[in-house]
Tab-separated table of C-alpha atoms in Angstrom:
chain	number	residue	atom	x	y	z
B	1	UNK	CA	0.160	-0.250	-0.018
B	2	UNK	CA	2.481	2.691	0.888
B	3	UNK	CA	4.653	1.818	-2.242
B	4	UNK	CA	1.366	2.098	-4.434
B	5	UNK	CA	1.888	5.851	-3.706
B	6	UNK	CA	4.315	5.981	-5.585
B	7	UNK	CA	4.281	3.171	-8.194
B	8	UNK	CA	3.669	-0.439	-8.797
B	9	UNK	CA	4.396	-3.144	-6.723
B	10	UNK	CA	8.145	-3.577	-8.415
B	11	UNK	CA	8.604	-0.297	-6.402
B	12	UNK	CA	8.918	-2.764	-3.266
B	13	UNK	CA	11.810	-4.807	-2.589
B	14	UNK	CA	13.192	-7.059	0.019
B	15	UNK	CA	15.870	-7.425	2.847
B	16	UNK	CA	17.315	-10.021	0.500
B	17	UNK	CA	19.647	-8.578	0.110
B	18	UNK	CA	23.888	-7.816	0.051
B	19	UNK	CA	25.136	-4.751	2.056
B	20	UNK	CA	25.908	-3.308	-1.678
B	21	UNK	CA	22.629	-4.273	-3.129
B	22	UNK	CA	20.299	-2.093	-0.098
B	23	UNK	CA	23.106	1.049	-1.189
B	24	UNK	CA	22.094	1.140	-4.511
B	25	UNK	CA	18.804	0.328	-4.077
B	26	UNK	CA	18.353	3.636	-1.399
B	27	UNK	CA	20.356	5.817	-3.753
B	28	UNK	CA	17.561	4.767	-6.205
B	29	UNK	CA	15.155	5.624	-3.583
B	30	UNK	CA	16.668	9.328	-2.620
B	31	UNK	CA	14.090	11.804	-1.899
B	32	UNK	CA	11.501	9.133	-1.830
B	33	UNK	CA	10.210	6.413	0.018
B	34	UNK	CA	12.105	2.968	0.260
B	35	UNK	CA	9.881	-0.158	1.694
B	36	UNK	CA	11.423	-3.255	2.574
B	37	UNK	CA	9.709	-6.794	3.212
B	38	UNK	CA	10.553	-9.879	5.079
B	39	UNK	CA	13.360	-9.299	7.387
B	40	UNK	CA	13.646	-12.367	8.618
B	41	UNK	CA	15.247	-12.946	5.087
B	42	UNK	CA	18.225	-10.640	5.468
B	43	UNK	CA	21.856	-11.224	7.168
B	44	UNK	CA	21.990	-10.152	10.407
B	45	UNK	CA	25.378	-9.057	10.011
B	46	UNK	CA	24.336	-6.796	7.196
B	47	UNK	CA	21.330	-5.551	9.308
B	48	UNK	CA	23.719	-4.655	12.142
B	49	UNK	CA	25.494	-1.979	9.338
B	50	UNK	CA	22.586	-1.602	7.027
B	51	UNK	CA	20.302	0.491	9.363
B	52	UNK	CA	22.994	3.193	10.261
B	53	UNK	CA	23.486	3.520	6.437
B	54	UNK	CA	20.114	3.919	5.060
B	55	UNK	CA	19.499	6.498	8.314
B	56	UNK	CA	22.690	8.480	7.349
B	57	UNK	CA	22.276	8.795	3.563
B	58	UNK	CA	25.522	7.209	2.938
B	59	UNK	CA	27.534	5.070	1.295
B	60	UNK	CA	30.740	3.318	2.790
B	61	UNK	CA	34.094	4.634	1.531
B	62	UNK	CA	35.548	2.327	-1.783
B	63	UNK	CA	38.786	2.782	-3.522
B	64	UNK	CA	39.246	2.461	-7.453
B	65	UNK	CA	41.661	0.177	-9.053
B	66	UNK	CA	44.285	3.385	-9.612
B	67	UNK	CA	43.652	3.475	-5.567
B	68	UNK	CA	41.735	6.890	-5.904
B	69	UNK	CA	38.715	7.491	-3.761
B	70	UNK	CA	35.608	6.653	-5.279
B	71	UNK	CA	32.698	8.402	-5.479
B	72	UNK	CA	30.068	8.175	-2.643
B	73	UNK	CA	26.614	7.542	-2.959
B	74	UNK	CA	24.443	9.868	-1.366
B	75	UNK	CA	20.679	9.979	-0.571
B	76	UNK	CA	18.005	11.191	1.878
B	77	UNK	CA	14.685	8.561	2.682
B	78	UNK	CA	12.554	7.463	4.847
B	79	UNK	CA	12.086	3.716	4.819
B	80	UNK	CA	9.439	1.389	5.680
B	81	UNK	CA	10.329	-2.278	6.785
B	82	UNK	CA	7.734	-4.909	7.642
B	83	UNK	CA	8.719	-8.550	9.285
B	84	UNK	CA	8.237	-10.951	11.221
B	85	UNK	CA	10.475	-11.011	13.787
B	86	UNK	CA	11.906	-7.367	15.629
B	87	UNK	CA	15.393	-5.809	15.772
B	88	UNK	CA	16.986	-7.694	19.017
B	89	UNK	CA	15.847	-10.919	17.545
B	90	UNK	CA	17.813	-10.363	14.407
B	91	UNK	CA	21.066	-9.525	16.215
B	92	UNK	CA	20.684	-11.969	18.804
B	93	UNK	CA	21.867	-14.467	16.255
B	94	UNK	CA	25.207	-12.567	15.767
B	95	UNK	CA	25.290	-12.185	19.518
B	96	UNK	CA	24.450	-8.513	19.604
B	97	UNK	CA	22.692	-6.295	21.578
B	98	UNK	CA	21.115	-3.783	19.893
B	99	UNK	CA	22.350	-0.067	20.440
B	100	UNK	CA	20.819	3.137	20.865
B	101	UNK	CA	21.637	4.522	17.773
B	102	UNK	CA	19.869	1.266	16.021
B	103	UNK	CA	16.793	2.249	18.268
B	104	UNK	CA	16.399	5.624	17.552
B	105	UNK	CA	17.065	5.040	13.374
B	106	UNK	CA	14.528	2.187	13.483
B	107	UNK	CA	11.391	2.447	14.876
B	108	UNK	CA	9.804	-0.551	15.973
B	109	UNK	CA	6.230	-0.394	15.706
B	110	UNK	CA	3.613	-3.615	16.864
B	111	UNK	CA	1.035	-4.624	14.285
B	112	UNK	CA	-1.389	-6.135	16.829
B	113	UNK	CA	-5.101	-5.480	15.574
B	114	UNK	CA	-8.668	-6.558	16.075
B	115	UNK	CA	-8.642	-8.581	12.408
B	116	UNK	CA	-4.393	-9.258	12.526
B	117	UNK	CA	-3.306	-6.224	10.958
B	118	UNK	CA	-6.301	-4.309	10.675
B	119	UNK	CA	-8.584	-2.989	13.715
B	120	UNK	CA	-11.359	-1.959	11.012
B	121	UNK	CA	-13.069	-4.648	7.778
B	122	UNK	CA	-14.909	-1.347	6.429
B	123	UNK	CA	-17.832	-3.102	5.354
B	124	UNK	CA	-15.929	-7.072	4.404
B	125	UNK	CA	-17.309	-10.295	6.149
B	126	UNK	CA	-13.450	-11.192	6.544
B	127	UNK	CA	-9.509	-10.079	7.070
B	128	UNK	CA	-8.791	-11.773	3.601
B	129	UNK	CA	-12.040	-9.880	2.002
B	130	UNK	CA	-10.775	-6.817	3.074
B	131	UNK	CA	-6.925	-7.704	2.028
B	132	UNK	CA	-7.892	-9.255	-1.483
B	133	UNK	CA	-9.787	-5.824	-2.207
B	134	UNK	CA	-6.772	-3.564	-1.078
B	135	UNK	CA	-4.773	-5.522	-3.346
B	136	UNK	CA	-7.057	-5.270	-6.604
B	137	UNK	CA	-7.275	-1.961	-5.803
B	138	UNK	CA	-2.921	-0.809	-5.368
B	139	UNK	CA	-3.131	-2.913	-8.534
B	140	UNK	CA	-5.144	-0.938	-10.748
B	141	UNK	CA	-4.566	2.345	-8.898
B	142	UNK	CA	-1.235	2.470	-7.952
B	143	UNK	CA	1.181	5.651	-8.485
B	144	UNK	CA	-1.827	7.899	-9.239
B	145	UNK	CA	-1.823	10.421	-5.772
B	146	UNK	CA	2.021	11.219	-6.458
B	147	UNK	CA	2.184	13.368	-9.044
B	148	UNK	CA	-0.571	15.575	-7.541
B	149	UNK	CA	0.565	15.741	-4.164
B	150	UNK	CA	4.260	16.716	-5.147
B	151	UNK	CA	2.332	19.204	-7.676
B	152	UNK	CA	0.223	21.016	-5.084
B	153	UNK	CA	3.702	20.848	-2.144
B	154	UNK	CA	5.572	22.953	-4.663
B	155	UNK	CA	2.768	25.612	-4.308
B	156	UNK	CA	3.378	25.904	-0.624
B	157	UNK	CA	5.228	29.083	0.339
B	158	UNK	CA	8.254	28.509	2.488
B	159	UNK	CA	8.013	24.784	2.801
B	160	UNK	CA	10.939	24.687	5.840
B	161	UNK	CA	9.773	27.267	8.236
B	162	UNK	CA	5.948	25.982	7.557
B	163	UNK	CA	7.224	22.264	8.809
B	164	UNK	CA	8.862	23.498	11.173
B	165	UNK	CA	6.099	25.734	13.155
B	166	UNK	CA	3.584	22.596	12.641
B	167	UNK	CA	6.101	19.792	13.493
B	168	UNK	CA	6.608	21.325	16.783
B	169	UNK	CA	3.166	22.307	17.168
B	170	UNK	CA	2.356	18.661	17.311
B	171	UNK	CA	5.159	17.687	19.533
B	172	UNK	CA	3.882	19.863	21.989
B	173	UNK	CA	0.997	18.523	21.652
B	174	UNK	CA	1.892	14.966	22.242
B	175	UNK	CA	4.544	16.089	24.790
B	176	UNK	CA	5.769	13.160	26.586
B	177	UNK	CA	7.772	14.763	29.889
B	178	UNK	CA	10.038	11.857	30.640
B	179	UNK	CA	10.797	11.519	27.411
B	180	UNK	CA	14.214	11.806	26.460
B	181	UNK	CA	16.056	13.007	23.339
B	182	UNK	CA	15.908	10.082	21.797
B	183	UNK	CA	11.980	9.821	21.824
B	184	UNK	CA	12.286	13.812	20.664
B	185	UNK	CA	13.824	13.093	17.648
B	186	UNK	CA	11.816	10.076	16.291
B	187	UNK	CA	8.546	12.438	17.346
B	188	UNK	CA	9.754	14.731	15.248
B	189	UNK	CA	9.985	11.441	12.666
B	190	UNK	CA	6.239	10.621	13.390
B	191	UNK	CA	5.143	14.473	13.130
B	192	UNK	CA	6.527	14.945	9.550
B	193	UNK	CA	4.396	11.820	9.138
B	194	UNK	CA	1.175	13.528	10.099
B	195	UNK	CA	1.546	16.802	9.037
B	196	UNK	CA	2.116	15.108	5.371
B	197	UNK	CA	-1.420	13.408	5.627
B	198	UNK	CA	-2.983	16.728	7.119
B	199	UNK	CA	-1.566	18.121	3.558
B	200	UNK	CA	-2.851	15.695	1.940
B	201	UNK	CA	-6.310	15.561	3.182
B	202	UNK	CA	-6.211	19.831	2.451
B	203	UNK	CA	-5.508	19.299	-0.937
B	204	UNK	CA	-8.324	17.211	-1.359
B	205	UNK	CA	-6.579	13.964	-2.486
B	206	UNK	CA	-7.463	11.450	0.121
B	207	UNK	CA	-11.080	10.980	1.478
B	208	UNK	CA	-10.533	11.435	5.067
B	209	UNK	CA	-11.049	14.187	7.265
B	210	UNK	CA	-9.710	16.637	8.642
B	211	UNK	CA	-7.634	15.436	11.630
B	212	UNK	CA	-7.528	11.534	10.472
B	213	UNK	CA	-3.993	11.851	9.874
B	214	UNK	CA	-2.961	12.896	13.229
B	215	UNK	CA	-5.246	10.718	14.878
B	216	UNK	CA	-4.032	7.990	12.757
B	217	UNK	CA	-0.116	8.797	13.253
B	218	UNK	CA	-0.756	9.092	17.312
B	219	UNK	CA	-2.568	5.731	17.553
B	220	UNK	CA	1.312	4.512	15.929
B	221	UNK	CA	3.290	7.139	18.819
B	222	UNK	CA	1.354	5.043	21.702
B	223	UNK	CA	2.051	1.934	19.874
B	224	UNK	CA	5.606	2.466	19.366
B	225	UNK	CA	6.120	3.589	22.900
B	226	UNK	CA	4.108	0.735	24.237
B	227	UNK	CA	6.399	-1.931	22.689
B	228	UNK	CA	9.893	0.014	22.900
B	229	UNK	CA	9.221	-0.107	27.301
B	230	UNK	CA	10.469	3.052	27.887
B	231	UNK	CA	10.150	6.875	27.658
B	232	UNK	CA	13.753	7.848	28.428
B	233	UNK	CA	17.082	7.230	26.258
B	234	UNK	CA	17.942	3.518	25.384
B	235	UNK	CA	21.377	3.836	27.806
B	236	UNK	CA	19.909	5.167	30.512
B	237	UNK	CA	17.418	1.801	29.882
B	238	UNK	CA	20.648	-0.287	29.753
B	239	UNK	CA	21.557	1.161	32.717
B	240	UNK	CA	18.659	-0.021	34.892
B	241	UNK	CA	18.201	-3.468	33.477
B	242	UNK	CA	22.382	-4.371	33.981
B	243	UNK	CA	22.494	-2.142	37.377
B	244	UNK	CA	20.645	-4.680	39.828
B	245	UNK	CA	23.132	-7.532	38.534
B	246	UNK	CA	26.001	-5.568	39.161
B	247	UNK	CA	25.250	-4.385	42.622
B	248	UNK	CA	24.836	-8.446	43.462
B	249	UNK	CA	27.729	-9.012	41.819
B	250	UNK	CA	29.917	-6.646	43.798
B	251	UNK	CA	27.885	-6.851	46.952
B	252	UNK	CA	29.504	-8.852	49.517
B	253	UNK	CA	32.611	-8.742	48.080
B	254	UNK	CA	33.945	-5.591	49.398
B	255	UNK	CA	36.381	-5.259	52.359
B	256	UNK	CA	36.704	-2.387	55.065
B	257	UNK	CA	39.602	0.595	53.992
B	258	UNK	CA	42.966	-0.182	54.737
B	259	UNK	CA	43.038	-4.366	53.924
B	260	UNK	CA	44.635	-5.324	51.225
B	261	UNK	CA	42.567	-6.451	47.851
B	262	UNK	CA	42.388	-9.949	46.455
B	263	UNK	CA	41.522	-10.843	43.578
B	264	UNK	CA	37.828	-11.896	44.810
B	265	UNK	CA	37.360	-8.333	46.075
B	266	UNK	CA	35.554	-6.080	44.450
B	267	UNK	CA	36.573	-3.107	46.799
B	268	UNK	CA	35.941	-0.867	50.036
B	269	UNK	CA	33.004	-0.249	51.381
B	270	UNK	CA	32.820	2.528	53.919
B	271	UNK	CA	29.818	5.274	55.735
B	272	UNK	CA	29.857	8.818	55.088
B	273	UNK	CA	27.655	11.245	56.023
B	274	UNK	CA	25.840	7.769	57.295
B	275	UNK	CA	25.283	6.764	53.774
B	276	UNK	CA	27.078	3.167	52.656
B	277	UNK	CA	29.329	4.045	50.053
B	278	UNK	CA	31.202	1.383	48.119
B	279	UNK	CA	34.230	2.238	46.258
B	280	UNK	CA	34.797	-0.379	43.337
B	281	UNK	CA	38.000	-1.297	41.120
B	282	UNK	CA	38.165	-0.791	37.272
B	283	UNK	CA	38.106	-4.477	37.002
B	284	UNK	CA	35.238	-5.200	39.203
B	285	UNK	CA	33.204	-2.531	36.986
B	286	UNK	CA	33.834	-3.401	34.286
B	287	UNK	CA	32.833	-6.739	34.770
B	288	UNK	CA	29.446	-6.066	36.571
B	289	UNK	CA	28.128	-4.159	33.635
B	290	UNK	CA	29.516	-7.198	31.325
B	291	UNK	CA	32.186	-5.088	29.504
B	292	UNK	CA	34.980	-5.540	27.766
B	293	UNK	CA	37.992	-4.184	28.733
B	294	UNK	CA	39.305	-2.034	25.653
B	295	UNK	CA	35.944	-0.040	25.598
B	296	UNK	CA	36.757	2.316	27.085
B	297	UNK	CA	34.528	4.727	25.517
B	298	UNK	CA	31.836	2.521	26.650
B	299	UNK	CA	32.282	2.514	30.136
B	300	UNK	CA	33.445	6.280	30.313
B	301	UNK	CA	29.645	6.506	28.728
B	302	UNK	CA	28.077	4.694	31.458
B	303	UNK	CA	30.011	6.255	34.546
B	304	UNK	CA	29.102	9.209	33.163
B	305	UNK	CA	25.129	8.330	33.157
B	306	UNK	CA	25.396	6.498	36.187
B	307	UNK	CA	26.656	10.487	37.805
B	308	UNK	CA	23.650	12.328	36.294
B	309	UNK	CA	21.846	10.009	38.049
B	310	UNK	CA	23.345	10.538	41.584
B	311	UNK	CA	24.550	6.915	42.118
B	312	UNK	CA	28.187	7.748	41.308
B	313	UNK	CA	30.519	10.136	42.338
B	314	UNK	CA	33.528	11.313	40.761
B	315	UNK	CA	36.371	13.735	40.820
B	316	UNK	CA	38.038	13.105	37.638
B	317	UNK	CA	35.421	13.815	35.279
B	318	UNK	CA	37.506	12.763	32.066
B	319	UNK	CA	37.865	9.465	33.887
B	320	UNK	CA	34.798	9.101	35.559
B	321	UNK	CA	36.775	7.816	38.282
B	322	UNK	CA	37.184	8.863	41.970
B	323	UNK	CA	41.003	8.730	43.239
B	324	UNK	CA	41.500	7.990	46.821
B	325	UNK	CA	43.673	6.360	49.140
B	326	UNK	CA	42.280	3.185	50.510
B	327	UNK	CA	44.738	0.375	51.138
B	328	UNK	CA	47.536	0.525	53.508
B	329	UNK	CA	49.684	-1.120	50.801
B	330	UNK	CA	52.508	0.586	49.223
B	331	UNK	CA	53.937	3.967	49.005
B	332	UNK	CA	52.137	6.144	52.492
B	333	UNK	CA	49.920	9.025	50.342
B	334	UNK	CA	49.942	7.116	46.732
B	335	UNK	CA	46.167	6.980	45.296
B	336	UNK	CA	44.271	4.594	43.457
B	337	UNK	CA	41.292	4.964	41.268
B	338	UNK	CA	37.721	3.551	42.009
B	339	UNK	CA	34.290	3.497	40.755
B	340	UNK	CA	32.224	5.240	43.625
B	341	UNK	CA	28.692	4.085	44.025
B	342	UNK	CA	25.995	4.853	45.619
B	343	UNK	CA	24.282	1.436	46.385
B	344	UNK	CA	21.388	2.764	48.477
B	345	UNK	CA	20.278	5.172	46.189
B	346	UNK	CA	20.003	2.838	43.527
B	347	UNK	CA	18.517	0.107	45.295
B	348	UNK	CA	15.957	3.019	46.329
B	349	UNK	CA	14.914	4.116	42.606
B	350	UNK	CA	14.971	0.709	41.376
B	351	UNK	CA	13.475	-0.949	44.457
B	352	UNK	CA	15.915	-3.529	44.877
B	353	UNK	CA	16.179	-5.124	48.239
B	354	UNK	CA	19.319	-5.502	49.381
B	355	UNK	CA	20.975	-5.843	52.787
B	356	UNK	CA	24.191	-3.659	53.654
B	357	UNK	CA	26.503	-3.868	56.353
B	358	UNK	CA	25.351	-1.636	59.593
B	359	UNK	CA	27.093	1.570	60.153
B	360	UNK	CA	29.969	0.686	62.791
B	361	UNK	CA	29.666	3.682	64.410
B	362	UNK	CA	25.813	3.449	64.888
B	363	UNK	CA	26.492	-0.436	66.170
């Protein structure tokens, strides 16, 4: 149906293609819509990179036979993908987690209607009969909307300013108080679709009433957020999901300051201002969140997000660590680096029930 706005069934393609093939298809759809079906047929390795490629609008660097830099394809488009599995299921095949950048470029919307994909059958006795009718109409009427749409659109004055104002109006109307920046970017994209639909109504190109497109897109927004499961940024959600495991891993493997740390210990614990504080070693911090030693950037991002939630304190912003003298070994004034964690704050915010050692001064 989406492809029929522009052309016939030959306009949509499938994910069963190489990365190079997807580049060529994307370049051919510049300033248009790219429709990709059968997501489950794609190679997980290709999908991992293709989502960035499709959304960023540029092909990878290549060289010519003489060593000179080959011309790069560039495009700007929206792409619509359909399939029977989701992105996380696809990447699980290659033991990869979905990245925050992929989630914001690939907004997954569940299709759960009263009649399969449909909520209304418009007088037809079954979803099959309705789908058959849609297929027939697409076959007989494809491509009839694009030219009049472009004609009317080109007669609008100052389109960029018009779109910016209308998108701002809609995103303010749909505003989600706890939404992070990533949800905000997605709302801008959804709002653009709603504005386009309302313009099609205004131009008399579709038999809908004013507000129908906006209402339909907002329903999609709600379905997307419900499927996403959270309104904040993906990195923050990753912390919320992994922190309980890290806390339980470190707990009971901490010593009081002054004791020599053995390989089985994760760091030190002490009370500061009547609040239990953990000084976790860098290796234990990394292992608690399942991060690789070489991924210094990811570790710094994690500590920065923990600090933002006031679960961690640092006196070395560029490292995310806390430098302090806690061990009795070595040079008398030598300080070492730890991650200073406030576990009670974490347990309160995440509703975790973990027992901590009592404040010795209060015993």
